[in-house]
Every structure is written in structure tokens, then in C-alpha cells.
Coordinates of N, CA and C in Angstrom, one line a residue:
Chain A
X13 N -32.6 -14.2 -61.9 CA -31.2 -14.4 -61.9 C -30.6 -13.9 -63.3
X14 N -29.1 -14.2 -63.4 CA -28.8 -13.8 -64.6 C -28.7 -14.9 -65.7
X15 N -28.7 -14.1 -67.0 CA -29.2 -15.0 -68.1 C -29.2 -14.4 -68.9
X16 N -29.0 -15.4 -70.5 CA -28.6 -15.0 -71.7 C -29.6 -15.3 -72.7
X17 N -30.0 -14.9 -73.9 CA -30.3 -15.4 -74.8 C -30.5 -15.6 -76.0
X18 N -30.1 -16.6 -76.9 CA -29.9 -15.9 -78.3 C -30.6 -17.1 -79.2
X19 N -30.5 -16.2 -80.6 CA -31.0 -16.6 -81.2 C -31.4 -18.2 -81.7
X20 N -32.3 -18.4 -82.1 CA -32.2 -20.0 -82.8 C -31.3 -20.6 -83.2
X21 N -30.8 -21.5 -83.6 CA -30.3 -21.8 -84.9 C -31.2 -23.0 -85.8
X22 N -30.1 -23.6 -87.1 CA -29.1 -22.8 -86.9 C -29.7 -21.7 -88.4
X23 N -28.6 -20.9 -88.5 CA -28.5 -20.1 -88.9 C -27.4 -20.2 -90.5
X24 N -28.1 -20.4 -91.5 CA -28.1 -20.7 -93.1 C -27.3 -19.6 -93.8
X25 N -26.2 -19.1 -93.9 CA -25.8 -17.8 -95.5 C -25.3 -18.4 -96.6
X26 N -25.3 -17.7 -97.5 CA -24.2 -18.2 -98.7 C -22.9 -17.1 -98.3
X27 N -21.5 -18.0 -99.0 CA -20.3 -16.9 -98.6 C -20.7 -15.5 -98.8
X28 N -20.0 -14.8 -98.0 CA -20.1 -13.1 -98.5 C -21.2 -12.0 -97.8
X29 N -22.2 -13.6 -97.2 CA -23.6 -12.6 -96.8 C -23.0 -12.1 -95.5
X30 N -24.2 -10.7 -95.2 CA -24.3 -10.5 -94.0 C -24.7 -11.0 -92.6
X31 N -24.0 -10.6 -91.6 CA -24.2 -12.1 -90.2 C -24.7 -11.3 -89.4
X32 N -25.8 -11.6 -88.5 CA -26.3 -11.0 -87.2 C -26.4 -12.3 -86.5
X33 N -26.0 -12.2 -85.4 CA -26.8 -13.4 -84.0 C -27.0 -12.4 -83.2
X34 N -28.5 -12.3 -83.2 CA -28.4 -11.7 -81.8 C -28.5 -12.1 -80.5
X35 N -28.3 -11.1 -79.1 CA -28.1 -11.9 -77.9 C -28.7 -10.6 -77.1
X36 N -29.0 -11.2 -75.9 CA -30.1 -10.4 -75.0 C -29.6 -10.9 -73.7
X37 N -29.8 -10.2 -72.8 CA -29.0 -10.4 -71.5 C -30.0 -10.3 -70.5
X38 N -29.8 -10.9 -69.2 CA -30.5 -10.3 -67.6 C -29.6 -10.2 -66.7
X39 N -29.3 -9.5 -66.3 CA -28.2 -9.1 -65.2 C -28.5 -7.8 -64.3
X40 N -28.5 -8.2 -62.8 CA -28.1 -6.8 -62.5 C -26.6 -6.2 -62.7
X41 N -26.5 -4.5 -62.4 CA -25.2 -4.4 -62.2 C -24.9 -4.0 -63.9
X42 N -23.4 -4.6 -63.9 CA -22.7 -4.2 -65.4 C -21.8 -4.8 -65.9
X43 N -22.2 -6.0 -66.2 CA -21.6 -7.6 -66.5 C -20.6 -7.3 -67.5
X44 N -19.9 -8.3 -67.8 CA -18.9 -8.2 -68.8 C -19.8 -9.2 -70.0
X45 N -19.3 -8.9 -71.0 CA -20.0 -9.4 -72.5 C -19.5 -10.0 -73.1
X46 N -18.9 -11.5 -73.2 CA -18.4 -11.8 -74.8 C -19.1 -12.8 -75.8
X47 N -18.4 -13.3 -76.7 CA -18.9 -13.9 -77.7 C -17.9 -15.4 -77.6
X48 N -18.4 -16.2 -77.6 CA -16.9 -17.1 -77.9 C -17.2 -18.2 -79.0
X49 N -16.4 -18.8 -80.0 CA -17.0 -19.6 -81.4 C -16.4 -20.8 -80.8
X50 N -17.1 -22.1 -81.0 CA -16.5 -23.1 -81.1 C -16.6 -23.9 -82.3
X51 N -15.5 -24.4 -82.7 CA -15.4 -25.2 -84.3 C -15.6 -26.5 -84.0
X52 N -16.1 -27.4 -85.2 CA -16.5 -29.0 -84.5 C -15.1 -29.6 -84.0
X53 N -15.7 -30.5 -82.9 CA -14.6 -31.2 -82.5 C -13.6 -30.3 -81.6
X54 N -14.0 -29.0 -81.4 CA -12.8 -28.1 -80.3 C -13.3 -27.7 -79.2
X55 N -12.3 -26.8 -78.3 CA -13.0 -26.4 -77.4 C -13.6 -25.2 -77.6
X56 N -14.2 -24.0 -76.7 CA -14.3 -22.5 -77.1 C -13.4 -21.9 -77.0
X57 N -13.2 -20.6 -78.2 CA -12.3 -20.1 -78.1 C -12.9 -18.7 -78.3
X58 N -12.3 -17.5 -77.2 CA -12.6 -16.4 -76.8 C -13.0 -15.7 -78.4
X59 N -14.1 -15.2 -78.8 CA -14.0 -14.5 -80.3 C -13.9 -12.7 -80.1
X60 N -14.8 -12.2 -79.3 CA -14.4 -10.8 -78.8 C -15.7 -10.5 -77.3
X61 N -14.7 -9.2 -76.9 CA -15.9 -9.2 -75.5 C -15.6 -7.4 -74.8
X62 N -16.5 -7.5 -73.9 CA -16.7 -5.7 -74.3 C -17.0 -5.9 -72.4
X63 N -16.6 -4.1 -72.0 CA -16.3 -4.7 -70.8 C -17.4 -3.9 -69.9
X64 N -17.7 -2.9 -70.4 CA -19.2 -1.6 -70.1 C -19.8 -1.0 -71.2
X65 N -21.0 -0.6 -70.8 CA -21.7 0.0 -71.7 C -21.0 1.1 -73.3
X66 N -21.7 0.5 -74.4 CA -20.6 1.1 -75.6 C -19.8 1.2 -76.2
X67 N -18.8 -0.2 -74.9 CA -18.0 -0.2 -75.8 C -18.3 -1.3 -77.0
X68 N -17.1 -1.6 -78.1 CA -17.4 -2.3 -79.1 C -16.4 -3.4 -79.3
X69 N -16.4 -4.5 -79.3 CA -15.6 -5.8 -79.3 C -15.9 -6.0 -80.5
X70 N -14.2 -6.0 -81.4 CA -14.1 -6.8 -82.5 C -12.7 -7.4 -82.4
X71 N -12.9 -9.1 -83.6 CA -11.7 -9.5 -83.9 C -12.2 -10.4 -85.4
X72 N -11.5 -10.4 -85.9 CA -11.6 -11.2 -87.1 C -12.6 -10.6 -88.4
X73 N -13.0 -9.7 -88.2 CA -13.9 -9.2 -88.8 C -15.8 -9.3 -88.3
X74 N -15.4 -9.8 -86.9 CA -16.5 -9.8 -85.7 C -16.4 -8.5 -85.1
X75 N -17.8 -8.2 -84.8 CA -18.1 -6.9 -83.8 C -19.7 -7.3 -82.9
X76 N -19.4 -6.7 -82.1 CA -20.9 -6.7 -81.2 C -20.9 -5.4 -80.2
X77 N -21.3 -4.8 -79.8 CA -21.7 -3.8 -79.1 C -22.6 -3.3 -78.3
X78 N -22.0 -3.5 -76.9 CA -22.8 -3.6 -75.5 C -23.8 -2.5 -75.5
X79 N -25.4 -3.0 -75.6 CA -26.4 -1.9 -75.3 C -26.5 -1.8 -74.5
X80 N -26.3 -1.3 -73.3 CA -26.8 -1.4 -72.1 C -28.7 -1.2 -72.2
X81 N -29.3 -0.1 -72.9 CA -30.4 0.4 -72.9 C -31.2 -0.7 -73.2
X82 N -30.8 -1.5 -74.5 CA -31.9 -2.5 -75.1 C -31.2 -3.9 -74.6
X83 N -30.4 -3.6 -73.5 CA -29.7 -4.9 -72.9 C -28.9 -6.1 -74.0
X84 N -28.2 -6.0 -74.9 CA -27.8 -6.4 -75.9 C -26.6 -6.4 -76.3
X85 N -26.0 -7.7 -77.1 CA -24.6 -7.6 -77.5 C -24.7 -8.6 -78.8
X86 N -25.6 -8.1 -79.9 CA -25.4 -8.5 -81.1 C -24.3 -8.8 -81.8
X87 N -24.1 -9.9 -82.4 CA -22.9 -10.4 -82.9 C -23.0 -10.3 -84.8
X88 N -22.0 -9.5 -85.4 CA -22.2 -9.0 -86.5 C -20.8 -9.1 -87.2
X89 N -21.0 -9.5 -88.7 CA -20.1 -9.8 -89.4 C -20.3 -9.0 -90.9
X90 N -19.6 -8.4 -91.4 CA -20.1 -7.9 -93.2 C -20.1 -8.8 -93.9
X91 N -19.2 -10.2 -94.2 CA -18.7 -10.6 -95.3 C -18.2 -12.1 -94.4
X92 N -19.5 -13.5 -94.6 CA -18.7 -14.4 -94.3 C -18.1 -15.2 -95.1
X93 N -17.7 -16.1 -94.6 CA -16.7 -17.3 -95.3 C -17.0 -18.1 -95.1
X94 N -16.9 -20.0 -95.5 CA -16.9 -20.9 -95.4 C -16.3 -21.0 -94.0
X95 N -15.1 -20.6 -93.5 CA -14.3 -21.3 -92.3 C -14.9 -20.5 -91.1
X96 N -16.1 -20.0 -91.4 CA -16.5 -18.9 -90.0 C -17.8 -19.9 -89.3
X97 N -17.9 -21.1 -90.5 CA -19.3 -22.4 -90.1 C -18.8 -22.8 -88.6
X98 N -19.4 -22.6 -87.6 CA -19.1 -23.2 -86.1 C -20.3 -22.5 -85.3
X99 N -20.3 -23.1 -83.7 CA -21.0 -22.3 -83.2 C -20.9 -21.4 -82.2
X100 N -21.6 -20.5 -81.7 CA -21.2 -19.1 -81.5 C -22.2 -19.1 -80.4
X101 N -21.5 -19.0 -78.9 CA -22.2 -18.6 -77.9 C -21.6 -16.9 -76.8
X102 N -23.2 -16.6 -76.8 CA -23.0 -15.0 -76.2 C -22.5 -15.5 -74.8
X103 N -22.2 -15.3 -74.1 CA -21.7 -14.8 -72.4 C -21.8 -14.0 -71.4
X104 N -21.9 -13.9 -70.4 CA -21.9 -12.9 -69.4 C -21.3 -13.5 -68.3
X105 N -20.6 -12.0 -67.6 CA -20.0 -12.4 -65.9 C -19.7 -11.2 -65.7
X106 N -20.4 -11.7 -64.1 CA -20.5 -10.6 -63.3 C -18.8 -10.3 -62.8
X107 N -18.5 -9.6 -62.5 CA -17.0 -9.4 -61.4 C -15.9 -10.6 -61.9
X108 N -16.0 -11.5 -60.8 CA -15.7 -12.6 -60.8 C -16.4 -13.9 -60.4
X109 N -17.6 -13.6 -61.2 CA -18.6 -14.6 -60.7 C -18.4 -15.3 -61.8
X110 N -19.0 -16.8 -62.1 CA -19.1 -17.9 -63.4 C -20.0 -16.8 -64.7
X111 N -19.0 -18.0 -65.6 CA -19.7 -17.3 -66.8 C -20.9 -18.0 -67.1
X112 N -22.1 -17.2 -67.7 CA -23.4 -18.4 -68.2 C -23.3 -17.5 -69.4
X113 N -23.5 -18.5 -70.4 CA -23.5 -18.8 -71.3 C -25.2 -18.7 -72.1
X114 N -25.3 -18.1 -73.2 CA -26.5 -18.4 -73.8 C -26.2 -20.1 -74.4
X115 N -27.5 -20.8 -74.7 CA -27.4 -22.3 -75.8 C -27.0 -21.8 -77.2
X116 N -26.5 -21.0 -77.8 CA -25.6 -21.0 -78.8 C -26.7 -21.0 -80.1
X117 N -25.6 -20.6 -81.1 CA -26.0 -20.7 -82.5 C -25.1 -21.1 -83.4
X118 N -25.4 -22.1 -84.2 CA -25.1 -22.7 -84.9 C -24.9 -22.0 -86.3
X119 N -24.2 -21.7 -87.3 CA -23.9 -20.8 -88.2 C -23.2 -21.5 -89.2
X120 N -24.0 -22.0 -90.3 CA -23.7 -22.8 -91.8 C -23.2 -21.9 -92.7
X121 N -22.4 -21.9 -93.4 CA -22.4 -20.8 -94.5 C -21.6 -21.9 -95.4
X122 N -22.4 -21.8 -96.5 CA -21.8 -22.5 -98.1 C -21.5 -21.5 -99.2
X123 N -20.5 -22.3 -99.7 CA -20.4 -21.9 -101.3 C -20.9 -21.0 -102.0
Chain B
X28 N 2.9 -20.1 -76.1 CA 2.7 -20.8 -74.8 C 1.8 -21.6 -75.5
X29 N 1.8 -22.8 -74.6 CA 0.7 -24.2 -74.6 C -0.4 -23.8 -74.2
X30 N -1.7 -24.5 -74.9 CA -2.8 -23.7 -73.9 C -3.0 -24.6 -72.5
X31 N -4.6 -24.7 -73.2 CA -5.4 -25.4 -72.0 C -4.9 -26.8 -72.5
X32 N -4.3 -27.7 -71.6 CA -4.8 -29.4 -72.4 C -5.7 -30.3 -71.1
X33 N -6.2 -30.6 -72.0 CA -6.9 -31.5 -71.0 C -7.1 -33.5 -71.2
X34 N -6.8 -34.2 -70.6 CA -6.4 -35.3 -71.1 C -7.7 -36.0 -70.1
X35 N -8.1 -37.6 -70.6 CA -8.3 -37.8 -72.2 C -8.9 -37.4 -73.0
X36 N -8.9 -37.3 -74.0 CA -9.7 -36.2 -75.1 C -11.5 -37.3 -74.8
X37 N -11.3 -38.7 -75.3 CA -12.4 -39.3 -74.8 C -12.1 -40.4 -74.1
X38 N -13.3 -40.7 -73.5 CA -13.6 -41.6 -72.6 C -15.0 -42.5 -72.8
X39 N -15.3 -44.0 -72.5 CA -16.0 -44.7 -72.4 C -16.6 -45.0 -71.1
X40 N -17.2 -44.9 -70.2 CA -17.5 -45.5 -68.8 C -18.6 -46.5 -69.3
X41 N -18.7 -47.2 -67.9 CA -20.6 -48.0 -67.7 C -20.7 -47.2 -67.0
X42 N -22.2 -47.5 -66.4 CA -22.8 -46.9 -65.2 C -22.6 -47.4 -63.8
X43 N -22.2 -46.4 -62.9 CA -21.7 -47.2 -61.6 C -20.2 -46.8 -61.4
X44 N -19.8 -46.9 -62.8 CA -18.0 -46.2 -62.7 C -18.2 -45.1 -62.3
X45 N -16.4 -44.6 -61.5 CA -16.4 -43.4 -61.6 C -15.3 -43.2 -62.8
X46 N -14.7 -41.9 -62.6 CA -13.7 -41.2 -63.9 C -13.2 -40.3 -63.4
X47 N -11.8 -39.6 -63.7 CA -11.4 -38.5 -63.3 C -10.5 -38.1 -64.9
X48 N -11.0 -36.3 -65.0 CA -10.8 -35.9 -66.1 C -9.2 -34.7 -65.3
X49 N -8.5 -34.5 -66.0 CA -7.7 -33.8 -65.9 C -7.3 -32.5 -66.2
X50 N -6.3 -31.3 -66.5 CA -6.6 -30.1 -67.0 C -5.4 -29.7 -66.5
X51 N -4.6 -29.4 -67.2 CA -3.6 -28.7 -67.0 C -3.2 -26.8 -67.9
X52 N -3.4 -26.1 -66.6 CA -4.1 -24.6 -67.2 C -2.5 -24.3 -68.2
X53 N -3.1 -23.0 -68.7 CA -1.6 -22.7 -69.2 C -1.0 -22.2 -68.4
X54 N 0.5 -22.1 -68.9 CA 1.7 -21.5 -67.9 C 1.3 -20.2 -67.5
X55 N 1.3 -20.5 -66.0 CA 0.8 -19.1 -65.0 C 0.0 -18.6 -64.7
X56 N -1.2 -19.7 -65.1 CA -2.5 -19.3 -64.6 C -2.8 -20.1 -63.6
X57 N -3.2 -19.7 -62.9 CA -3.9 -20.1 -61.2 C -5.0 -20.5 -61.3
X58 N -6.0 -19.6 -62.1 CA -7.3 -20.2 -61.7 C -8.0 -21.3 -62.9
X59 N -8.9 -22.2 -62.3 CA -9.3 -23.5 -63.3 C -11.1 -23.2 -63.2
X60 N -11.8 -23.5 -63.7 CA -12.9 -23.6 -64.0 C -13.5 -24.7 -64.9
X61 N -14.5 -25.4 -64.8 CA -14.7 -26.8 -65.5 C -16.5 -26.5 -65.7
X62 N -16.8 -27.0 -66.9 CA -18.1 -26.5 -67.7 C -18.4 -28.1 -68.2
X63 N -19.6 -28.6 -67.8 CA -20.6 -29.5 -68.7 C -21.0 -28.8 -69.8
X64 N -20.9 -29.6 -71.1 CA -21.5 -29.4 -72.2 C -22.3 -30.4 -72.5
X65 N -23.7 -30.1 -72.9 CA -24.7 -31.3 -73.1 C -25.9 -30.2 -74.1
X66 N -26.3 -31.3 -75.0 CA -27.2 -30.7 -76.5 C -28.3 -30.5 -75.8
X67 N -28.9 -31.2 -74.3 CA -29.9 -30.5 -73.9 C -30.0 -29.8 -73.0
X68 N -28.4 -29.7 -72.3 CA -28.6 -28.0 -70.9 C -27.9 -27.3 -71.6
X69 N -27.0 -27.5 -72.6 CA -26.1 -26.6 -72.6 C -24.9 -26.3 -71.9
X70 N -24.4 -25.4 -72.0 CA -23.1 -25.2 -71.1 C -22.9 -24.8 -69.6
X71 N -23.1 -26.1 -68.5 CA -23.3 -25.5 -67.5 C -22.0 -25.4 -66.4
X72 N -22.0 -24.6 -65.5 CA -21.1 -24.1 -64.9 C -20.8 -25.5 -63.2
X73 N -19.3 -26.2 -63.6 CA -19.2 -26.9 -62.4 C -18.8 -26.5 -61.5
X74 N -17.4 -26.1 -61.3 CA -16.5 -25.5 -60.4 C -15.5 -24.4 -60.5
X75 N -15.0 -23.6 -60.2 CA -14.0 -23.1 -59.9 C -13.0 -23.2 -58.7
X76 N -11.3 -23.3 -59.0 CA -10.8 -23.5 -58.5 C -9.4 -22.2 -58.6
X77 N -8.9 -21.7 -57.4 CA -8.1 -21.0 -57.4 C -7.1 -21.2 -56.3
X78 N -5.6 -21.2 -56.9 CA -4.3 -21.5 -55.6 C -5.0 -22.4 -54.9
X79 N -5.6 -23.5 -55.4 CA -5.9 -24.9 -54.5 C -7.3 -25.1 -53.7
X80 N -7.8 -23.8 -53.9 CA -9.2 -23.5 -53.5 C -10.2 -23.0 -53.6
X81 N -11.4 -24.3 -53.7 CA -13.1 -23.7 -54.3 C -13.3 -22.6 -53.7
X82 N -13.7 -21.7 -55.6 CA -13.5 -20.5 -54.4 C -15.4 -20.0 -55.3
X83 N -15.9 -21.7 -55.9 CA -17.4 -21.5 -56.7 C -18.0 -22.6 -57.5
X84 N -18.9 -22.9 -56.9 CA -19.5 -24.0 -56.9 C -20.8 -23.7 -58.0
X85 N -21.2 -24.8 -58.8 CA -22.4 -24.5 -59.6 C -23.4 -25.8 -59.0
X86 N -24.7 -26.0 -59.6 CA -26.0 -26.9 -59.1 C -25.4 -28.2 -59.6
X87 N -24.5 -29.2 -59.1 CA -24.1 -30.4 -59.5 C -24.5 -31.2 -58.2
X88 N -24.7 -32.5 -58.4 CA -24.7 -33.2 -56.5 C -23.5 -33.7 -56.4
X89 N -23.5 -34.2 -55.4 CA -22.3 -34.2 -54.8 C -21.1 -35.3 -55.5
X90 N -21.2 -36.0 -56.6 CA -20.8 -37.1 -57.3 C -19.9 -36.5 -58.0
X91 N -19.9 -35.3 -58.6 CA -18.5 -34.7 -58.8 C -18.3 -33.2 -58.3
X92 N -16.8 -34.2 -58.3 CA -16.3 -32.9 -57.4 C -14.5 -32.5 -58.2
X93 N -13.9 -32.0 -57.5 CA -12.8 -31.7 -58.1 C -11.7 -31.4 -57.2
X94 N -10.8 -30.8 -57.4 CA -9.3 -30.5 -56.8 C -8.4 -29.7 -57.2
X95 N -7.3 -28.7 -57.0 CA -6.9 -28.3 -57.5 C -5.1 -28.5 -56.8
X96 N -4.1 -28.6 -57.5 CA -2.7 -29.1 -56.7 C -2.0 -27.6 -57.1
X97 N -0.7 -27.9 -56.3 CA 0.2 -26.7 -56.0 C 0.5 -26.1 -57.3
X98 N 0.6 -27.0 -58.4 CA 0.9 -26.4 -60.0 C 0.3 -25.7 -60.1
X99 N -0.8 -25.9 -60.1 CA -2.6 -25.3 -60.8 C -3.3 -27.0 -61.5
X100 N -2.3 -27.4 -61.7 CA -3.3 -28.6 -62.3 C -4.1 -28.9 -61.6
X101 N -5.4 -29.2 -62.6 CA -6.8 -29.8 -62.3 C -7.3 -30.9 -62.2
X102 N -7.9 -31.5 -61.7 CA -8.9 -32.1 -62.1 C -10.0 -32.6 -61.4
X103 N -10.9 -32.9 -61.8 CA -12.5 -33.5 -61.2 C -13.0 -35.0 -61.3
X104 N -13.4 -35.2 -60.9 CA -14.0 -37.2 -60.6 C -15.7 -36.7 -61.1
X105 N -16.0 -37.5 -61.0 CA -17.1 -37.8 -61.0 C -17.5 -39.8 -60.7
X106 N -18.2 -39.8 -59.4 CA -18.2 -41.2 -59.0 C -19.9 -41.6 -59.5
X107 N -20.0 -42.8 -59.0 CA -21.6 -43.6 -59.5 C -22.1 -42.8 -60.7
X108 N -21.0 -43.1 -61.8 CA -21.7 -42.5 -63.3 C -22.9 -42.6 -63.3
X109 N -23.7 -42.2 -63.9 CA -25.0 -42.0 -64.4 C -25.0 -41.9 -66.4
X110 N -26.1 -42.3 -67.1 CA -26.1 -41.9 -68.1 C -26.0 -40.8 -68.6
X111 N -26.5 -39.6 -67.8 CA -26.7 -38.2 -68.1 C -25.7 -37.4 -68.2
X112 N -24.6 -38.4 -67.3 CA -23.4 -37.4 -67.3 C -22.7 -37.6 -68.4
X113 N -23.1 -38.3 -69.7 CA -22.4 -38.2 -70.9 C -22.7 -37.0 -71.4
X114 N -21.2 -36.4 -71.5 CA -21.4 -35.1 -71.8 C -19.8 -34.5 -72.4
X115 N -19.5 -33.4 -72.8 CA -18.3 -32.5 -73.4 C -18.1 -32.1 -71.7
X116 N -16.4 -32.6 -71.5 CA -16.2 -31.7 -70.1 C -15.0 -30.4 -70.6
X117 N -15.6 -29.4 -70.1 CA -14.6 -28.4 -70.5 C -14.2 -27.6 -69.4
X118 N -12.4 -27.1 -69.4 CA -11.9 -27.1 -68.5 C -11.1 -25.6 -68.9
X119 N -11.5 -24.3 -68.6 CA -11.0 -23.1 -68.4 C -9.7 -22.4 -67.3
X120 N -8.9 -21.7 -67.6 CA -7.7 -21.4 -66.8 C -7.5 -20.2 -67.5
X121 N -7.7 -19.2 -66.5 CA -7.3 -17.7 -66.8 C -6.4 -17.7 -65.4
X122 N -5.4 -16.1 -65.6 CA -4.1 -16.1 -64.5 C -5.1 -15.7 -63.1
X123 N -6.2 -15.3 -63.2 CA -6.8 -15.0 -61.6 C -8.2 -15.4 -61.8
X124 N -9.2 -14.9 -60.9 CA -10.3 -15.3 -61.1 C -11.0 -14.2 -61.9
X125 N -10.3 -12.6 -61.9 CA -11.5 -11.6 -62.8 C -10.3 -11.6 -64.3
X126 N -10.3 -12.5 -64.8 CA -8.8 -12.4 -66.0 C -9.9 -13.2 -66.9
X127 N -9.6 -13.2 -68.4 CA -10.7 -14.0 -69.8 C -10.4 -15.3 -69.0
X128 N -11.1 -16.1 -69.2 CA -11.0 -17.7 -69.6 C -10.4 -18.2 -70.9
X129 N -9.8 -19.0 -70.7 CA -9.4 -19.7 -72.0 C -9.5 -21.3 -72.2
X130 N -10.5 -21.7 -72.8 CA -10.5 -22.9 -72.6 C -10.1 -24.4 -73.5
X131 N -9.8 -25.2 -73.2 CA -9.2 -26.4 -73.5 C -10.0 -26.6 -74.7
X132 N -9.7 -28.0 -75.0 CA -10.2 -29.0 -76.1 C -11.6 -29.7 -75.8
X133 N -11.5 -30.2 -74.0 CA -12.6 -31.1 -73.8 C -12.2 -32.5 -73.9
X134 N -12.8 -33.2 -72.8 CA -12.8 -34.4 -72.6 C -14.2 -34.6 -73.2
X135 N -14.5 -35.8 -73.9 CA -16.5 -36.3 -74.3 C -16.5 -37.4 -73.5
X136 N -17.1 -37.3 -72.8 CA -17.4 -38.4 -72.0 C -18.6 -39.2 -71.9
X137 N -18.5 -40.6 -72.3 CA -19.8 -41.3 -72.8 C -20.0 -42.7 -71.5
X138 N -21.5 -42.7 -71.1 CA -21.5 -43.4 -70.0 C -22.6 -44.4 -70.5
X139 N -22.2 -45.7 -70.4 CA -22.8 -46.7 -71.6 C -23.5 -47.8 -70.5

């Protein structure tokens, strides 16, 4: 079936460092991709999402970019911040089928 | 625009109660979707609802279920709580069914 999966958490930087989460997919077909962050205490909120192969989903200074080949939609940042600490799950959906969700990563970043 | 809200933010049950969580989509979206969140499944998929009708069901038994009225407003029960069902309920409304999701705040629901 289809399915997501990403990295451990969680996941430790100091401000400024560079961010990867990566994420891995199973799907037939040509699913839709996003990313969505959730902050403590909220709900999720859409972070970016990519709709076929190549293309590239960014917002806030987030990017990821649908592999189709290595089945992948790595989540990548240059320069974090203190207020980017939340957690961050990959996605998929077929057409209009439900979205599943990878178990998320968790992303600390201090001082 | 208002987004997702979903009321009550939390909840207490025992076991044996039931509950009904609410969800009112944002203005002019039709379709509703509702997500368990739990630290050991993770985010799993309950229902979807569109213009009043399941139009997708996820692996739940039969103890919750949901509804959807002429607004679009939501909401789902869940009867003969269980412990397990303490969990983050999250409640999604995009304008159709192939449109982003946007989701709410979350009800936490704790079954004591």
C-alpha cells in the first residue's frame, strides 16, 4: 500500500545551521507531496507541497523537491531559527484519496 | 477568513462515555476530514465528508462515526470510550475533495 517515511527524530541544530528531513514514499501512480509543520499546542499547518515529478515546493525559506526516481521529497532549509522548533510531517495523496502521513520529526534548534 | 475551529479544544471522558467533537470548516468549504493523532500510531485517517456525504472511510470500528449538515459543519461521536481513544482529534476542510486541506486546532481528548 501507500506509505511514507521519514526520518527519526528528533532532530538537534544550533540557529543558522543547515536542515534536511528526509522523506521517502510508496505509492503507485503520481501522488501529490507535502510537508506540513505543526507548533506545540496547534494544529497542522500546510508548510509547502509539490504536485508531479520536479517540481519544487517552497515557503518560508523551506524547499523539498519531488524525486520521482529516488521516490523522495526531502525537506530542506539554509539558515534556521529558534521559531522553526516544531514538528514536521511529509505527506502523500493520491487524486482524492486520504492523506497518510509519515510519524513526523521533531526539530529543536537553540541559541 | 476564519479558519478551521473546532470546539472543545479539550475534553475529559471516563470509560463507557461517549463524546461528540465538532468542526466547523472555513467559509465555503464543503469538504471535512477528521485525523487521530496518537504518539504511538501517529496520524491516522477517520473520515471524510463531502455536501453531507461519506464519501471515505479509514480502519476505525464502528464506535465512531460522524456526520456532516447542510452548512458543512462537522462533527463525529465516538460511543463506549475506550482508553485508547485518548488522543489529538483533528478536523480538516478544503473547498472539494481534490483542494489542500487545512486543518484546525484539535480537540485532545483524554479518556480516564
Amino acid at each position: 500500500g501507500n506509505s511514507v517515511t521519514q526520518m527519526e527524530g528528533p532532530v538537534t541544530l544550533s540557529e543558522e545551521a543547515f536542515l534536511t528531513i528526509n522523506c521517502t514514499y510508496t505509492a503507485t501512480g503520481y501522488p501529490s507531496l507535502f510537508w506540513y509543520v505543526q507548533y506545540p499546542g496547534e494544529g497542522l499547518q500546510l508548510l509547502l507541497k509539490a504536485t508531479k515529478a520536479d517540481d519544487k515546493g517552497s515557503n518560508k525559506g523551506f524547499e523539498a523537491t519531488y524525486r520521482k526516481e529516488t521516490t523522495s521529497f526531502h525537506l530542506e532549509k539554509g539558515s534556521v531559527q529558534v521559531s522553526d522548533s516544531a514538528v514536521y510531517f511529509c505527506a502523500l495523496r493520491r487524486g482524492t484519496d486520504k492523506l497518510i502521513f509519515g510519524t513526523g520529526t521533531r526539530l529543536q534548534v537553540f541559541p | 477568513k476564519a479558519g478551521v475551529t473546532q470546539t472543545p479544544r479539550y475534553l475529559i471522558k471516563t470509560r463507557g462515555q461517549q463524546v461528540t467533537l465538532s468542526c466547523s470548516p472555513i467559509s465555503g468549504h464543503r469538504s471535512v476530514s477528521w485525523y487521530q493523532q496518537t504518539p504511538g500510531q501517529g496520524l491516522q485517517f477517520l473520515f471524510e465528508y463531502f455536501s453531507e456525504t461519506q464519501r471515505n472511510k479509514g480502519n476505525f470500528p464502528g464506535r465512531f462515526s460522524g456526520r456532516q449538515f447542510s452548512n458543512s459543519r462537522s462533527e463525529m461521536n465516538v460511543s463506549t470510550l475506550e482508553l485508547g481513544d485518548s488522543a489529538l482529534y483533528l478536523c480538516a476542510s478544503s473547498e472539494d475533495p481534490k483542494n489542500i486541506q487545512y486543518f484546525g486546532a484539535g480537540t485532545r481528548l483524554s479518556v480516564l
